[in-house]
GROMACS .gro file of C-alpha atoms in nm:
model
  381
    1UNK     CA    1   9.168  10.298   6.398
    2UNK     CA    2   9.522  10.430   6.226
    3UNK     CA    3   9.632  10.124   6.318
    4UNK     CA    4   9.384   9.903   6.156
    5UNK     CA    5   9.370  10.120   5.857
    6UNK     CA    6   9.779  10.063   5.821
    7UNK     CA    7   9.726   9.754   5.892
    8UNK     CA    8   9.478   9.692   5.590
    9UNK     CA    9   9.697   9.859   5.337
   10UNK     CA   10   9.998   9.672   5.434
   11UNK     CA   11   9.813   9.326   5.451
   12UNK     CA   12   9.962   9.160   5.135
   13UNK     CA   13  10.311   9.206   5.207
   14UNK     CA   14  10.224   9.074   5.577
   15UNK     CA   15  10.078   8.766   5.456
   16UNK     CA   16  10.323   8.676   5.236
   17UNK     CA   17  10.591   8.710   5.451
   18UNK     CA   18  10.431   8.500   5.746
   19UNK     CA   19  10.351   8.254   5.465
   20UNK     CA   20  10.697   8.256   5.389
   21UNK     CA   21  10.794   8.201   5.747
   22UNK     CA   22  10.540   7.883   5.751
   23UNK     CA   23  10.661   7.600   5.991
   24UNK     CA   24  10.536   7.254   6.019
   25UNK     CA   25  10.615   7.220   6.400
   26UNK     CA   26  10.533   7.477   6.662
   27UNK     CA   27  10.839   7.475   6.935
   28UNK     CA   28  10.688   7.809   7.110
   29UNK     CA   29  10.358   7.937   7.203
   30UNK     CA   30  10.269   8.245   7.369
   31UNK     CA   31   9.893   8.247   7.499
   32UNK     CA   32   9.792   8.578   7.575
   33UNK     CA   33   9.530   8.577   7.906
   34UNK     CA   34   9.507   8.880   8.081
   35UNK     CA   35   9.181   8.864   8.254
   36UNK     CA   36   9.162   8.809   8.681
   37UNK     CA   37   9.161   8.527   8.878
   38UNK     CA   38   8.845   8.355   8.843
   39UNK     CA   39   8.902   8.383   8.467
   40UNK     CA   40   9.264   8.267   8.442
   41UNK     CA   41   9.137   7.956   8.658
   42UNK     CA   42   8.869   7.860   8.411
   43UNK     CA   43   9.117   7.874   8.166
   44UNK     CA   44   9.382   7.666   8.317
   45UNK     CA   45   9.232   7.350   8.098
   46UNK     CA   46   9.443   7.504   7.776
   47UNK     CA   47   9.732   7.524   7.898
   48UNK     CA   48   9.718   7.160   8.057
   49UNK     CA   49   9.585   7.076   7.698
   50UNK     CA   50   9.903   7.211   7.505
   51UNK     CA   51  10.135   7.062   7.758
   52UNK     CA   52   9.944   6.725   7.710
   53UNK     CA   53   9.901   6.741   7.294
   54UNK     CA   54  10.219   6.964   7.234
   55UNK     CA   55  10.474   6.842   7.485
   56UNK     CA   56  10.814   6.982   7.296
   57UNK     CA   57  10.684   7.272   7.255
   58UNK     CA   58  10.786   7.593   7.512
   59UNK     CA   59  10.454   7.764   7.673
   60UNK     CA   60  10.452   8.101   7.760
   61UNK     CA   61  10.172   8.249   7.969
   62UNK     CA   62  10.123   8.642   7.896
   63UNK     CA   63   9.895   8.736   8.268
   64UNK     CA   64   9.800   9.023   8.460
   65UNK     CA   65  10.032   9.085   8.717
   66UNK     CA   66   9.731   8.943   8.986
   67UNK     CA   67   9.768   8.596   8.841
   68UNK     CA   68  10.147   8.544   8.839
   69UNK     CA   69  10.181   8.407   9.180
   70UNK     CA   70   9.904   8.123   9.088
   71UNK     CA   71  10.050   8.016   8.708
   72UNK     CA   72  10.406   7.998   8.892
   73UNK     CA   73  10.250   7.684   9.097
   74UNK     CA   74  10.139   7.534   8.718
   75UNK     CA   75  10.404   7.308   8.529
   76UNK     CA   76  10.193   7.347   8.186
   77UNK     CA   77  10.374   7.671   8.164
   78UNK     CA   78  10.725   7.756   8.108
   79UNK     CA   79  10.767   8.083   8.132
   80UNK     CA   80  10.553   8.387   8.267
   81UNK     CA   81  10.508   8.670   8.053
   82UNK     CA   82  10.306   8.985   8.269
   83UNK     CA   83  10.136   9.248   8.163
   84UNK     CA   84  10.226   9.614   8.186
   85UNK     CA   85  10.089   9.884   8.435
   86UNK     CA   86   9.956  10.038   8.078
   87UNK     CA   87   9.888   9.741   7.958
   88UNK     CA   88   9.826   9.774   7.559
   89UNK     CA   89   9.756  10.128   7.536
   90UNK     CA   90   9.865  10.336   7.227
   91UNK     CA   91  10.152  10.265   7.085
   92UNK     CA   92  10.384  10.218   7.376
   93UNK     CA   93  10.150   9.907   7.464
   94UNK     CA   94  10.181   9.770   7.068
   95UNK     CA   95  10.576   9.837   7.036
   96UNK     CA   96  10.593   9.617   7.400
   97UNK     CA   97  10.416   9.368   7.282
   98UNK     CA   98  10.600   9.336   6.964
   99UNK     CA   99  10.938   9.365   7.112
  100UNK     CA  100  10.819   8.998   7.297
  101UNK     CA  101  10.736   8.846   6.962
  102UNK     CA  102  11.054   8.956   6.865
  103UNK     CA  103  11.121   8.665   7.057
  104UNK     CA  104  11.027   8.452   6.785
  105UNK     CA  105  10.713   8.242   6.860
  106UNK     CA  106  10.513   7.981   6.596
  107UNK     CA  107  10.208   8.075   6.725
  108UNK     CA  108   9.989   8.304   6.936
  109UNK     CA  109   9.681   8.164   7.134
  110UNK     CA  110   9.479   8.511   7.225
  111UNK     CA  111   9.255   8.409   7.496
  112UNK     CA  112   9.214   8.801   7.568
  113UNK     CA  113   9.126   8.953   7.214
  114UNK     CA  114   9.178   9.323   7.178
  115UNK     CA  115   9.251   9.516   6.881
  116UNK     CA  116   9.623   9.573   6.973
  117UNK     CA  117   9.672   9.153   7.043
  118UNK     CA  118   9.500   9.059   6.692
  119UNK     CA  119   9.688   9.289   6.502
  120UNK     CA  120  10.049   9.288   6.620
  121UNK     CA  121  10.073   8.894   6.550
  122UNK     CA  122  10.025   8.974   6.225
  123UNK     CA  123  10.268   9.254   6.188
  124UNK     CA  124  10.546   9.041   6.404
  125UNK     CA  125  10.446   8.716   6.108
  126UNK     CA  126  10.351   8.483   6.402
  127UNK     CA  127  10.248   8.172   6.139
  128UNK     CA  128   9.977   8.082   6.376
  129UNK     CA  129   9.769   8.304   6.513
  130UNK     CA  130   9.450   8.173   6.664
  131UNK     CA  131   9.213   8.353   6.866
  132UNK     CA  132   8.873   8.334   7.074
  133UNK     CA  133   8.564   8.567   6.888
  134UNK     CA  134   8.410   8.799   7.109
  135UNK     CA  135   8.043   8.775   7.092
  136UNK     CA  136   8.020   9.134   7.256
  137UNK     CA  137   8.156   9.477   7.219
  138UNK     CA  138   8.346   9.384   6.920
  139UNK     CA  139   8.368   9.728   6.760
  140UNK     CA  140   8.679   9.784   6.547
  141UNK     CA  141   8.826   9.440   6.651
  142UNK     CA  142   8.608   9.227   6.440
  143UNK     CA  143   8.770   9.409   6.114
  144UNK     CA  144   9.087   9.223   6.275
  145UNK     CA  145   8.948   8.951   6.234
  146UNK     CA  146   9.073   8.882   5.893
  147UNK     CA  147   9.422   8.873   6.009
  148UNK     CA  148   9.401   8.511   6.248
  149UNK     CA  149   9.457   8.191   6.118
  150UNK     CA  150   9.195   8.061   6.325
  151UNK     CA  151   8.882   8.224   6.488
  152UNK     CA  152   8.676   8.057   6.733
  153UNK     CA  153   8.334   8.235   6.784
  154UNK     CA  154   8.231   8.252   7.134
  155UNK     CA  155   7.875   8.159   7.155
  156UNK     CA  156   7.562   8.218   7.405
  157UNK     CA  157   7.498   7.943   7.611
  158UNK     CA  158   7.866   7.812   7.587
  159UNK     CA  159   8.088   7.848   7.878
  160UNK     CA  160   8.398   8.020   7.779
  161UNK     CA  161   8.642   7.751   7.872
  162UNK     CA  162   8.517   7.538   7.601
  163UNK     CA  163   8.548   7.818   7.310
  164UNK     CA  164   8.883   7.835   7.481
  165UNK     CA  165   8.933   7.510   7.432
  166UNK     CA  166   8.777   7.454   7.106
  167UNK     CA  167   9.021   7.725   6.977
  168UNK     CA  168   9.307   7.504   7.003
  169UNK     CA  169   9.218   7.327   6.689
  170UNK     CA  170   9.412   7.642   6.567
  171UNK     CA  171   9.737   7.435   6.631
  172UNK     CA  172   9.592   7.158   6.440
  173UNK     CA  173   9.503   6.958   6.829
  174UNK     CA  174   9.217   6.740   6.809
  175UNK     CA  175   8.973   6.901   7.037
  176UNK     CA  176   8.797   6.556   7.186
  177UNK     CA  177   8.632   6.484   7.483
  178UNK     CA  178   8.915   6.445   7.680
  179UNK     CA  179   9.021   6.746   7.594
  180UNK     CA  180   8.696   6.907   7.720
  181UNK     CA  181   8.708   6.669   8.080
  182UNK     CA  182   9.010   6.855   8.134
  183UNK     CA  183   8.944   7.017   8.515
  184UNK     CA  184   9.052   7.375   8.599
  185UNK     CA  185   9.367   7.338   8.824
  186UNK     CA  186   9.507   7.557   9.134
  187UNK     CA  187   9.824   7.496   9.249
  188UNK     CA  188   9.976   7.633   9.620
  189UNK     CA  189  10.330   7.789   9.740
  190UNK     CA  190  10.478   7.553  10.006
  191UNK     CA  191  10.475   7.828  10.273
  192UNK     CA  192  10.118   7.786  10.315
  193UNK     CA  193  10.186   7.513  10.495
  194UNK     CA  194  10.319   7.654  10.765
  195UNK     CA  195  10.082   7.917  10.771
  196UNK     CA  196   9.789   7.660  10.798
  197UNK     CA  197  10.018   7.439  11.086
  198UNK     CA  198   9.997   7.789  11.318
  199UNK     CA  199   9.592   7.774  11.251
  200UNK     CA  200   9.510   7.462  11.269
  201UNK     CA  201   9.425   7.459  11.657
  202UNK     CA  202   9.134   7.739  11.533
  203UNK     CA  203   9.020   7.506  11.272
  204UNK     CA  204   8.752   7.303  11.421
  205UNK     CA  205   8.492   7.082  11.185
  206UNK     CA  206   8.288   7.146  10.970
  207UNK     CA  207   8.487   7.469  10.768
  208UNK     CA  208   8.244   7.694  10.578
  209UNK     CA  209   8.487   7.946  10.381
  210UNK     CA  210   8.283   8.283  10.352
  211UNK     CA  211   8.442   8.512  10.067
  212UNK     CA  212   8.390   8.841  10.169
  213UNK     CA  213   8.486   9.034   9.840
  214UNK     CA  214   8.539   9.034   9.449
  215UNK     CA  215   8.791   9.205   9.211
  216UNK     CA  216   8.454   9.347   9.051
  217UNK     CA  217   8.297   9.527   9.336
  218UNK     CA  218   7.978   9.530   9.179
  219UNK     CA  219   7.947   9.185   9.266
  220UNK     CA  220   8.028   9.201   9.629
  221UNK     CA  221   7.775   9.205   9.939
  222UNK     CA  222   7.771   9.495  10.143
  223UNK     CA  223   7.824   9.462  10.524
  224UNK     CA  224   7.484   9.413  10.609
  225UNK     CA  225   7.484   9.156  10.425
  226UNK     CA  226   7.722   8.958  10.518
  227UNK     CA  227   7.669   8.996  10.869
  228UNK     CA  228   7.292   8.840  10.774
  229UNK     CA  229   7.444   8.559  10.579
  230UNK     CA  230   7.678   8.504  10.831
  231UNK     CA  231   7.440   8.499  11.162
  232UNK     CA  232   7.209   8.256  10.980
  233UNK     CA  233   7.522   8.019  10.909
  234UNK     CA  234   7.613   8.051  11.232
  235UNK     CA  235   7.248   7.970  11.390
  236UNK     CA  236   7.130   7.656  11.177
  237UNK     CA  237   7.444   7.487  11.184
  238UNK     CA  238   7.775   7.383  11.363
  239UNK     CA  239   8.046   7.522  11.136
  240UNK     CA  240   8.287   7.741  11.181
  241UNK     CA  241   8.317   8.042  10.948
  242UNK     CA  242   8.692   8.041  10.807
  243UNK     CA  243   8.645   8.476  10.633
  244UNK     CA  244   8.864   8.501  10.333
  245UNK     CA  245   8.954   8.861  10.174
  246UNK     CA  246   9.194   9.070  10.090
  247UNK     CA  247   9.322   9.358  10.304
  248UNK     CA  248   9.045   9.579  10.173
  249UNK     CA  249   8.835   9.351  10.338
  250UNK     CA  250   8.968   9.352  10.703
  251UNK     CA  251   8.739   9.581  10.874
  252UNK     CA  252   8.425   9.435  10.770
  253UNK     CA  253   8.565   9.089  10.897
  254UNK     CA  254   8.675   9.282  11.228
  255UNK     CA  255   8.337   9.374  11.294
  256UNK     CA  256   8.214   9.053  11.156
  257UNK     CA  257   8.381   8.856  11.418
  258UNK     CA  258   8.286   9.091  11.713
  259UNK     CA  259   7.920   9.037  11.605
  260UNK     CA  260   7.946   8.642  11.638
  261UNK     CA  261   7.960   8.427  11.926
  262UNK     CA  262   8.333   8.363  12.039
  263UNK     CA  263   8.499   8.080  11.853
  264UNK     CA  264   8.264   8.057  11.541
  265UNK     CA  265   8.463   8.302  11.339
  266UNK     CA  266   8.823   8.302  11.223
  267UNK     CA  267   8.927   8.625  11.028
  268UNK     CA  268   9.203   8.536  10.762
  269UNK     CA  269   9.171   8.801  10.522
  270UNK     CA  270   9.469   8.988  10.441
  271UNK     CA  271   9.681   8.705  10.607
  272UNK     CA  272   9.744   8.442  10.288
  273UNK     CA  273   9.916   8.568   9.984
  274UNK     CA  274   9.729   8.434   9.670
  275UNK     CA  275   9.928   8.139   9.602
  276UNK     CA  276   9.914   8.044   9.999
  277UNK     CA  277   9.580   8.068   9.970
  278UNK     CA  278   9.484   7.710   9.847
  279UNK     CA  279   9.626   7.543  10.103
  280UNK     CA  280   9.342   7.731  10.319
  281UNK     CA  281   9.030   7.658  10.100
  282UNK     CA  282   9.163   7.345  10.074
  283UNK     CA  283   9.053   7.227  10.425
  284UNK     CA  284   8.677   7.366  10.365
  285UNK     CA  285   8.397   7.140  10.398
  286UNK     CA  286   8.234   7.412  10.207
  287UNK     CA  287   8.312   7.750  10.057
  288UNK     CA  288   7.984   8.028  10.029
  289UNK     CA  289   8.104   8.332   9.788
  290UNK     CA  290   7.972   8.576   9.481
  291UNK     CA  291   8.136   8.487   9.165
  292UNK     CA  292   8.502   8.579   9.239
  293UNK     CA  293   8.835   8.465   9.223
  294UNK     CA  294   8.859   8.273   9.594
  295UNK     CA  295   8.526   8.095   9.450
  296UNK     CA  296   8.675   7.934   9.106
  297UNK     CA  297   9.003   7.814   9.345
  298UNK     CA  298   8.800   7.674   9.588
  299UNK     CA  299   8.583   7.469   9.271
  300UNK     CA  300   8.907   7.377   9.116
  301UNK     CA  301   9.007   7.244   9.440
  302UNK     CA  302   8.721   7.010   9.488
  303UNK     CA  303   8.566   7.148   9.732
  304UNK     CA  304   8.194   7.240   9.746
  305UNK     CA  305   8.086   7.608   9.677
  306UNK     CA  306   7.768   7.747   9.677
  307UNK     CA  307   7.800   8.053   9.387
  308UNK     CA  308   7.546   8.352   9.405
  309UNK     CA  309   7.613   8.474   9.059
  310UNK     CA  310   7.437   8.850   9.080
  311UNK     CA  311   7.486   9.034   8.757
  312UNK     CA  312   7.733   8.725   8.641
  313UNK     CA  313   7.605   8.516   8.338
  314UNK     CA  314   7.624   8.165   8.440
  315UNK     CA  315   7.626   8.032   8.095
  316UNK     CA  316   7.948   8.217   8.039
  317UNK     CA  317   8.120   8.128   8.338
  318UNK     CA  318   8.069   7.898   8.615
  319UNK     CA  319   8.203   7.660   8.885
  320UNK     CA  320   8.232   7.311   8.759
  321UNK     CA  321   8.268   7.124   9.044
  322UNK     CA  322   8.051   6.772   9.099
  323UNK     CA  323   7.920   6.935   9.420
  324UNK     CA  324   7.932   7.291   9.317
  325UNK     CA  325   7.564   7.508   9.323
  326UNK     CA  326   7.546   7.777   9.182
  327UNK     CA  327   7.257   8.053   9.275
  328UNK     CA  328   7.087   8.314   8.981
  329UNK     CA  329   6.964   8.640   9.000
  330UNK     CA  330   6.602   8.686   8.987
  331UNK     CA  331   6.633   9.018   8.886
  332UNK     CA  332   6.543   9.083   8.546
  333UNK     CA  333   6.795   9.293   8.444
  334UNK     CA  334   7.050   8.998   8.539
  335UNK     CA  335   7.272   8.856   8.410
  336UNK     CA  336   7.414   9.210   8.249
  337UNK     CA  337   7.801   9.022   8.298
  338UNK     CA  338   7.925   8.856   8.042
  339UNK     CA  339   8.288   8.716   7.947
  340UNK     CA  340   8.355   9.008   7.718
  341UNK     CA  341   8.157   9.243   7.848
  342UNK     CA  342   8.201   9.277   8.220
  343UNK     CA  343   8.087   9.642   8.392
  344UNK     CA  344   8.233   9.748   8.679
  345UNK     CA  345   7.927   9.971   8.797
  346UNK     CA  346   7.527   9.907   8.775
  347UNK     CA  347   7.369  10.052   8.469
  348UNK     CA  348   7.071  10.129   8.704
  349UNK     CA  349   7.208  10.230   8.964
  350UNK     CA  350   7.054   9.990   9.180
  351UNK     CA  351   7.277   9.694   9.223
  352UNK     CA  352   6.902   9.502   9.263
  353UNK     CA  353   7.066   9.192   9.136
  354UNK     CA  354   7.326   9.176   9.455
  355UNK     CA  355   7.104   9.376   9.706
  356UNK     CA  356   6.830   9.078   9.687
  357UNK     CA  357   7.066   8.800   9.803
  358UNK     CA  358   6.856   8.522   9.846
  359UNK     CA  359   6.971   8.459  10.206
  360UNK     CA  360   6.768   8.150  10.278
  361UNK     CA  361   6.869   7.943   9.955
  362UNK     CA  362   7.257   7.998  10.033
  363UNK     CA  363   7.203   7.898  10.359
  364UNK     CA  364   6.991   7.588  10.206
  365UNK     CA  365   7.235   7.465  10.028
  366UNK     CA  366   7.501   7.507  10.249
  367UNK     CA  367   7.301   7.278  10.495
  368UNK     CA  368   7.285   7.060  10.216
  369UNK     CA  369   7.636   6.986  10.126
  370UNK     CA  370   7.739   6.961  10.511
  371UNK     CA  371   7.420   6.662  10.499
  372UNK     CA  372   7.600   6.532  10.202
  373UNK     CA  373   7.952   6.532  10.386
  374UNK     CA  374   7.813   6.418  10.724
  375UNK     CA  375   7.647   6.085  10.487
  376UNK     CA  376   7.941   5.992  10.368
  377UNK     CA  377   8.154   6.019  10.670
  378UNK     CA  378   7.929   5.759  10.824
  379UNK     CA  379   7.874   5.565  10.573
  380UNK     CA  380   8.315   5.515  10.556
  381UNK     CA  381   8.258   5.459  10.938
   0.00000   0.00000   0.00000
């Protein structure tokens, strides 16, 4: 709150001087987005929209350190910014952050708000500094506020990608419909090429992708549940189960595959790095997953997913794909995730919103899209 207070008391002599600074072109950008995967994916439409409507100008991505190895596959960004192990605590986080202004930037795009990103702008006299509104847990940051050039409210019922997007007529970019058809992008290191070449004799028609965790571990399925999901798959149709995770994830896909008949399970997790990893999801027929990270590549990817959202607001967030379905909660405490307010633990204790996975209606639509594919495969025959 010092901070803000100084920050108040000092305002005139701040605006004038980023008035002063005023510039009728912007040659550099820094967008500030430092939430995980599935985020940074839905949010890959503004940076393709600044290359496309600002193409002089230098963009520099400021990510958590998770997301580096996926915006290094994206041309819409220069240069890679990452965060900090203590990210923007206390003053050591605000001094950081200013020393990279220091680079001299004509605007900031704060995808990310906190109270340290809407106020050091201002102190550093960025000329444009344009930010998303919180619609939640705004607390002190809202008396920030003040100090943007350009607010965009974040609004229920509006998926975050388009207040994202919306935000951009900060910068004086005509936010049009082609603007908002932009789709999410995922790019892939050329290594995992080879990595898919040594498993493509295990890769036998039709692929059904089963994510097995989530950054947020509220969201994931326990054990038992997964080993439910995955015998039904298994039983009411042909696929093969392709298990993506991380190396936390190993052990339950261990006993996973011992539980399955031989030759309907392949166990990949801990095997792809992240920006390997598209070139796996890319050969689904069909990817089954809570709302995580592996999901949104998979949707940006094309292909189908079938999202069980849990405590995840689907108005905020969801996959966009043409085939993508995406299962709610009946629970009535869900959705209790929302883009700017996200808990990492159950308020009840419960988890009732994951624990009643509606098997049956996963496995539904999974049988679904594989119809869909099967159609169209004859029909082209």
């Amino acid at each position: 709150m010092i901070y803000l207070l100084l920050t108040w008391l000092l305002a005139p002599l701040l605006w004038l001087r980023a008035a002063l600074r005023g510039t009728q072109r912007t040659n550099r950008i820094l967008v500030i987005q430092t939430a995980k995967i599935g985020d940074f994916v839905a949010t890959t439409p503004v940076f393709r929209a600044l290359r496309n409507r600002l193409p002089d100008a230098e963009i520099v991505a400021l990510l958590h350190p998770v997301n580096v190895p996926l915006a290094r596959q994206l041309e819409s960004i220069d240069r890679i910014v990452t965060l900090p192990k203590h990210g923007f605590k206390g003053w050591a986080g605000k001094r950081w952050l200013l020393d990279q202004l220091a680079e001299g930037y004509d605007g900031v795009l704060i995808l990310s708000p906190n109270l340290t990103n809407l106020l050091v702008p201002f102190w550093a006299g960025v000329p444009k500094r344009v930010s998303v509104l919180a619609d939640r847990r705004q607390g002190s940051a809202r008396l920030a506020w003040p100090f943007l050039t350009h607010g965009e409210p974040h609004r229920a019922g509006q998926l975050f990608r388009e207040t994202a997007l919306r935000a951009l007529a900060g910068f004086n970019i005509k936010v049009d419909a082609a603007v908002f058809a932009l789709p999410n992008e995922i790019g892939s290191a050329e290594s995992g090429k080879a990595l898919l070449d040594a498993l493509a004799p295990q890769l036998h028609h039709p692929l059904v992708g089963l994510g097995l965790g989530a950054g947020n571990r509220m969201k994931a399925l326990d054990a038992a549940q997964i080993a439910a999901l995955a015998g039904q798959l298994v039983s009411r149709t042909v696929a093969t189960l392709v298990l993506i995770g991380t190396d936390a994830d190993r052990e339950a896909a261990e006993t996973l595959c011992a539980s399955l008949p031989p030759g309907r399970a392949i166990d990949t997790t801990g095997q792809w790095a992240l920006d390997e990893l598209p070139v796996l999801l890319g050969t689904l027929d069909c990817f089954v997953g809570v709302d995580s990270g592996a999901t949104y590549m998979a949707d940006a990817l094309g292909v189908p997913v079938v999202d069980f959202m849990g405590p995840a607001d689907d108005q905020d967030q969801r996959p966009i794909g043409r085939q993508a379905v995406v299962i709610r909660s009946a629970e009535p405490c869900a959705p209790c995730s929302h883009a700017f307010d996200a808990p990492y633990a159950c308020h009840l204790g419960t988890r009732a919103c994951i624990a009643k996975l509606p098997i049956p209606a996963v496995v539904e639509a999974v049988e679904a899209i594989l119809a869909s594919k099967n159609s169209v495969a004859e029909c082209r025959q």
